[in-house]
Amino acid sequence: MGYKTVMGMVIAMYAVKVILKLGVGFFVGSEMLIGDGFHNLSDIGEAFIVIMAMKLARRKPNERFPLGYMNIESLGSLVIGVLLMLLAFRMILVSVAGGLSFAGIGVASSVLSWVYHAESTFDSGELLILIAVTLSSTIVSVFMSRLEIRAGKRLGSQLMVDDGKETKSDAWVEGMTFAGVIANFFTHSAAPEFIVVAFLGYKLFSTGREIIKPALDTLLLRSIDREHEKGIMDIAKNSGVLGVESLRTMRVGRRMVVVNAKLLVPPTMTTSEQVLHKYALCRSLIMFLADCGYLDAKYEIRYGFPNEPPFEISP
Ligand SMILES: [Zn+2]
């Protein structure tokens, strides 16, 4: 299955959810369901971001973008992560405000009415509709997140995997809404919901962080893992040179690395010997980096002499 088919299924799923959740939510008067329906509207936007970014990321490198467009996926992941964080922040605010209002603190209830108010009192007929909507949503989300994560791994797209994680956190929201609806009905109180919402806020926050951190690592061209860098250093040192003066690595996307090194060789080494050395070194680095999970690398290798006098231009 190609990425467009998978993402098309994701968009269709969210479109049905938005209609169902907003329809039933407004009919029954469930704020939690209405809020989740609007959230799914933003999920549709995210799915379009995934499609566009994946399309762009697959373009071939060219003169203007010699390393290609892979980082555009990290940008997409960053957007998804930030949206998750905002959702988490809203949930934490709701649960804190809810807890305070239960303690009888007046200011809290005005905050609460700004973000959310949970006076959900519904009859048993409405309960059945709510159960049907939240339970079926949860099951579909679990299935769809697995499909997305698996397809993302197969297609080598971290962005698609990240969107799948987001869908998985949606399943948590829906499952907990289901539990909250039932608890609401039997206890005739909104109190259990605030505990549920606090837990969800924490859950979404950690998913958001899990997505944002590696996205920033690649966007900011962070060096690769220390033990991988040490492996490169060892290979370079033992490649028949006098030493390694400098070594820097940078991530480009999730699967590519730039290796920048300056090697020290005897002044007697000719240019053609350097070229041959570079070929041999790159061959062993390619194999090493493939084992580390990098599919592509760009090598910038220079040669210098020990105690080389600094290059100076006198006027
Ligand atoms: Zn979502």
Short mmCIF file of N, CA, C and O in Angstrom, two decimals, residues 164-237:
data_model
loop_
_atom_site.label_atom_id
_atom_site.label_comp_id
_atom_site.label_asym_id
_atom_site.label_seq_id
_atom_site.Cartn_x
_atom_site.Cartn_y
_atom_site.Cartn_z
N GLY A 164 1.20 8.26 12.96
CA GLY A 164 0.58 7.05 13.52
C GLY A 164 0.56 7.09 15.05
O GLY A 164 -0.42 6.68 15.68
N LYS A 165 1.66 7.61 15.64
CA LYS A 165 1.69 7.76 17.10
C LYS A 165 0.62 8.74 17.57
O LYS A 165 0.01 8.56 18.62
N GLU A 166 0.42 9.79 16.76
CA GLU A 166 -0.60 10.77 17.10
C GLU A 166 -1.98 10.10 17.06
O GLU A 166 -2.80 10.30 17.94
N THR A 167 -2.21 9.28 16.03
CA THR A 167 -3.47 8.55 15.93
C THR A 167 -3.65 7.62 17.13
O THR A 167 -4.76 7.45 17.64
N LYS A 168 -2.53 7.03 17.59
CA LYS A 168 -2.58 6.16 18.75
C LYS A 168 -3.00 6.94 20.00
O LYS A 168 -3.79 6.46 20.82
N SER A 169 -2.48 8.18 20.12
CA SER A 169 -2.88 8.99 21.28
C SER A 169 -4.34 9.39 21.15
O SER A 169 -5.04 9.56 22.16
N ASP A 170 -4.84 9.52 19.91
CA ASP A 170 -6.27 9.77 19.70
C ASP A 170 -7.10 8.61 20.25
O ASP A 170 -8.16 8.81 20.83
N ALA A 171 -6.59 7.38 20.04
CA ALA A 171 -7.29 6.21 20.56
C ALA A 171 -7.39 6.29 22.08
O ALA A 171 -8.43 5.96 22.66
N TRP A 172 -6.31 6.77 22.72
CA TRP A 172 -6.36 6.95 24.18
C TRP A 172 -7.43 7.95 24.57
O TRP A 172 -8.20 7.71 25.50
N VAL A 173 -7.46 9.10 23.83
CA VAL A 173 -8.46 10.13 24.14
C VAL A 173 -9.86 9.54 24.02
O VAL A 173 -10.71 9.70 24.91
N GLU A 174 -10.10 8.80 22.93
CA GLU A 174 -11.45 8.27 22.69
C GLU A 174 -11.82 7.18 23.69
O GLU A 174 -12.94 7.14 24.20
N GLY A 175 -10.84 6.32 23.99
CA GLY A 175 -11.10 5.27 24.98
C GLY A 175 -11.41 5.84 26.35
O GLY A 175 -12.31 5.38 27.05
N MET A 176 -10.65 6.90 26.70
CA MET A 176 -10.87 7.52 28.01
C MET A 176 -12.18 8.31 28.02
O MET A 176 -12.83 8.42 29.05
N THR A 177 -12.56 8.89 26.86
CA THR A 177 -13.85 9.58 26.78
C THR A 177 -14.97 8.56 27.02
O THR A 177 -15.93 8.84 27.74
N PHE A 178 -14.80 7.40 26.44
CA PHE A 178 -15.75 6.30 26.65
C PHE A 178 -15.88 5.99 28.14
O PHE A 178 -16.99 5.93 28.68
N ALA A 179 -14.73 5.83 28.79
CA ALA A 179 -14.75 5.54 30.24
C ALA A 179 -15.37 6.70 31.01
O ALA A 179 -16.15 6.49 31.94
N GLY A 180 -15.02 7.94 30.56
CA GLY A 180 -15.53 9.13 31.25
C GLY A 180 -17.04 9.25 31.13
O GLY A 180 -17.72 9.61 32.09
N VAL A 181 -17.56 8.93 29.95
CA VAL A 181 -19.01 9.01 29.70
C VAL A 181 -19.74 8.05 30.66
O VAL A 181 -20.74 8.42 31.29
N ILE A 182 -19.22 6.84 30.78
CA ILE A 182 -19.86 5.85 31.65
C ILE A 182 -19.77 6.28 33.12
O ILE A 182 -20.76 6.24 33.86
N ALA A 183 -18.57 6.75 33.50
CA ALA A 183 -18.39 7.21 34.89
C ALA A 183 -19.32 8.37 35.20
O ALA A 183 -19.94 8.44 36.26
N ASN A 184 -19.45 9.29 34.22
CA ASN A 184 -20.34 10.45 34.36
C ASN A 184 -21.77 10.02 34.62
O ASN A 184 -22.47 10.57 35.44
N PHE A 185 -22.19 9.02 33.85
CA PHE A 185 -23.57 8.57 33.91
C PHE A 185 -23.88 7.94 35.26
O PHE A 185 -24.93 8.20 35.85
N PHE A 186 -22.96 7.11 35.75
CA PHE A 186 -23.25 6.38 36.98
C PHE A 186 -23.00 7.19 38.25
O PHE A 186 -23.64 6.97 39.27
N THR A 187 -22.04 8.13 38.19
CA THR A 187 -21.75 8.91 39.40
C THR A 187 -22.51 10.24 39.41
O THR A 187 -22.53 10.92 40.42
N HIS A 188 -23.13 10.60 38.23
CA HIS A 188 -23.80 11.90 38.08
C HIS A 188 -22.88 13.03 38.50
O HIS A 188 -23.31 13.99 39.14
N SER A 189 -21.60 12.88 38.17
CA SER A 189 -20.65 13.90 38.55
C SER A 189 -19.58 13.99 37.48
O SER A 189 -19.26 13.01 36.82
N ALA A 190 -19.04 15.19 37.31
CA ALA A 190 -17.99 15.37 36.30
C ALA A 190 -16.61 15.06 36.89
O ALA A 190 -15.62 15.08 36.18
N ALA A 191 -16.56 14.78 38.19
CA ALA A 191 -15.27 14.60 38.86
C ALA A 191 -14.37 13.54 38.23
O ALA A 191 -13.18 13.80 38.02
N PRO A 192 -14.89 12.35 37.89
CA PRO A 192 -13.99 11.34 37.32
C PRO A 192 -13.32 11.81 36.04
O PRO A 192 -12.19 11.43 35.74
N GLU A 193 -14.05 12.68 35.29
CA GLU A 193 -13.49 13.16 34.02
C GLU A 193 -12.21 13.96 34.21
O GLU A 193 -11.32 13.89 33.37
N PHE A 194 -12.13 14.69 35.31
CA PHE A 194 -10.95 15.54 35.50
C PHE A 194 -9.71 14.70 35.74
O PHE A 194 -8.62 15.04 35.31
N ILE A 195 -9.90 13.57 36.41
CA ILE A 195 -8.78 12.66 36.63
C ILE A 195 -8.35 12.07 35.29
O ILE A 195 -7.18 12.03 34.95
N VAL A 196 -9.36 11.65 34.51
CA VAL A 196 -9.11 11.09 33.18
C VAL A 196 -8.38 12.09 32.30
O VAL A 196 -7.38 11.79 31.65
N VAL A 197 -8.87 13.35 32.32
CA VAL A 197 -8.30 14.38 31.45
C VAL A 197 -6.86 14.70 31.87
O VAL A 197 -5.99 14.91 31.03
N ALA A 198 -6.60 14.71 33.19
CA ALA A 198 -5.24 14.96 33.66
C ALA A 198 -4.30 13.87 33.16
O ALA A 198 -3.19 14.15 32.68
N PHE A 199 -4.74 12.63 33.25
CA PHE A 199 -3.93 11.51 32.77
C PHE A 199 -3.67 11.64 31.27
O PHE A 199 -2.54 11.47 30.80
N LEU A 200 -4.74 12.01 30.52
CA LEU A 200 -4.59 12.17 29.06
C LEU A 200 -3.62 13.29 28.72
O LEU A 200 -2.80 13.17 27.81
N GLY A 201 -3.71 14.39 29.49
CA GLY A 201 -2.80 15.52 29.26
C GLY A 201 -1.36 15.06 29.37
O GLY A 201 -0.53 15.36 28.51
N TYR A 202 -1.08 14.29 30.42
CA TYR A 202 0.28 13.77 30.62
C TYR A 202 0.69 12.86 29.47
O TYR A 202 1.79 12.95 28.93
N LYS A 203 -0.23 11.99 29.08
CA LYS A 203 0.02 11.01 28.00
C LYS A 203 0.34 11.73 26.67
O LYS A 203 1.29 11.40 25.98
N LEU A 204 -0.48 12.74 26.34
CA LEU A 204 -0.27 13.47 25.09
C LEU A 204 1.02 14.29 25.15
O LEU A 204 1.74 14.42 24.16
N PHE A 205 1.32 14.82 26.35
CA PHE A 205 2.56 15.58 26.52
C PHE A 205 3.77 14.70 26.22
O PHE A 205 4.68 15.10 25.49
N SER A 206 3.78 13.46 26.74
CA SER A 206 4.96 12.62 26.52
C SER A 206 5.04 12.15 25.06
O SER A 206 6.13 12.06 24.52
N THR A 207 3.89 11.91 24.42
CA THR A 207 3.94 11.58 22.99
C THR A 207 4.49 12.77 22.20
O THR A 207 5.31 12.60 21.29
N GLY A 208 4.03 13.98 22.55
CA GLY A 208 4.50 15.18 21.86
C GLY A 208 6.00 15.33 21.99
O GLY A 208 6.71 15.60 21.02
N ARG A 209 6.52 15.11 23.21
CA ARG A 209 7.95 15.25 23.44
C ARG A 209 8.73 14.20 22.65
O ARG A 209 9.77 14.49 22.06
N GLU A 210 8.18 13.00 22.61
CA GLU A 210 8.81 11.88 21.88
C GLU A 210 8.93 12.21 20.38
O GLU A 210 9.85 11.75 19.72
N ILE A 211 7.99 13.00 19.87
CA ILE A 211 8.00 13.35 18.45
C ILE A 211 8.87 14.58 18.20
O ILE A 211 9.62 14.64 17.23
N ILE A 212 8.79 15.58 19.11
CA ILE A 212 9.48 16.85 18.89
C ILE A 212 11.01 16.71 18.96
O ILE A 212 11.73 17.24 18.13
N LYS A 213 11.49 15.96 19.95
CA LYS A 213 12.94 15.93 20.20
C LYS A 213 13.75 15.44 18.98
O LYS A 213 14.64 16.15 18.53
N PRO A 214 13.44 14.25 18.43
CA PRO A 214 14.22 13.82 17.25
C PRO A 214 14.00 14.72 16.03
O PRO A 214 14.90 14.86 15.21
N ALA A 215 12.81 15.33 15.93
CA ALA A 215 12.57 16.23 14.80
C ALA A 215 13.50 17.43 14.90
O ALA A 215 14.11 17.86 13.91
N LEU A 216 13.65 17.98 16.12
CA LEU A 216 14.57 19.11 16.32
C LEU A 216 16.01 18.68 16.08
O LEU A 216 16.81 19.44 15.52
N ASP A 217 16.37 17.46 16.52
CA ASP A 217 17.73 16.95 16.31
C ASP A 217 18.12 17.00 14.84
O ASP A 217 19.23 17.41 14.49
N THR A 218 17.20 16.60 13.97
CA THR A 218 17.57 16.60 12.55
C THR A 218 17.46 18.00 11.95
O THR A 218 18.29 18.39 11.15
N LEU A 219 16.47 18.79 12.39
CA LEU A 219 16.33 20.14 11.84
C LEU A 219 17.54 21.00 12.20
O LEU A 219 17.97 21.84 11.42
N LEU A 220 18.09 20.78 13.40
CA LEU A 220 19.23 21.58 13.85
C LEU A 220 20.55 20.89 13.53
O LEU A 220 21.59 21.28 14.03
N LEU A 221 20.51 19.84 12.68
CA LEU A 221 21.71 19.16 12.20
C LEU A 221 22.59 18.68 13.35
O LEU A 221 23.80 18.88 13.34
N ARG A 222 21.98 18.07 14.35
CA ARG A 222 22.74 17.56 15.49
C ARG A 222 23.70 16.45 15.04
O ARG A 222 23.43 15.75 14.07
N SER A 223 24.80 16.30 15.77
CA SER A 223 25.74 15.23 15.44
C SER A 223 25.09 13.88 15.73
O SER A 223 24.14 13.79 16.51
N ILE A 224 25.59 12.81 15.08
CA ILE A 224 24.98 11.49 15.28
C ILE A 224 25.37 10.96 16.67
O ILE A 224 26.20 11.56 17.35
N ASP A 225 24.78 9.85 17.08
CA ASP A 225 25.03 9.31 18.42
C ASP A 225 26.52 9.16 18.69
O ASP A 225 27.29 8.84 17.79
N ARG A 226 26.89 9.38 19.95
CA ARG A 226 28.31 9.43 20.29
C ARG A 226 29.04 8.13 19.94
O ARG A 226 30.14 8.17 19.39
N GLU A 227 28.40 6.98 20.20
CA GLU A 227 29.13 5.72 19.92
C GLU A 227 29.29 5.49 18.41
O GLU A 227 30.27 4.89 17.97
N HIS A 228 28.33 6.01 17.62
CA HIS A 228 28.48 5.93 16.17
C HIS A 228 29.64 6.81 15.69
O HIS A 228 30.42 6.43 14.84
N GLU A 229 29.71 8.01 16.31
CA GLU A 229 30.78 8.93 15.94
C GLU A 229 32.14 8.34 16.33
O GLU A 229 33.12 8.45 15.60
N LYS A 230 32.16 7.66 17.49
CA LYS A 230 33.40 7.04 17.95
C LYS A 230 33.81 5.92 16.99
O LYS A 230 35.00 5.75 16.69
N GLY A 231 32.82 5.19 16.47
CA GLY A 231 33.09 4.13 15.49
C GLY A 231 33.75 4.70 14.24
O GLY A 231 34.72 4.13 13.72
N ILE A 232 33.24 5.84 13.77
CA ILE A 232 33.81 6.50 12.59
C ILE A 232 35.25 6.92 12.88
O ILE A 232 36.17 6.70 12.08
N MET A 233 35.45 7.48 14.08
CA MET A 233 36.78 7.92 14.51
C MET A 233 37.76 6.75 14.49
O MET A 233 38.87 6.88 13.96
N ASP A 234 37.33 5.60 15.05
CA ASP A 234 38.23 4.43 15.09
C ASP A 234 38.59 3.95 13.70
O ASP A 234 39.75 3.65 13.42
N ILE A 235 37.59 3.91 12.81
CA ILE A 235 37.85 3.46 11.44
C ILE A 235 38.83 4.41 10.75
O ILE A 235 39.79 3.99 10.10
N ALA A 236 38.62 5.74 10.94
CA ALA A 236 39.49 6.72 10.30
C ALA A 236 40.92 6.62 10.84
O ALA A 236 41.88 6.64 10.09
N LYS A 237 41.04 6.48 12.17
CA LYS A 237 42.37 6.41 12.80
C LYS A 237 43.16 5.21 12.31
O LYS A 237 44.39 5.28 12.14
#
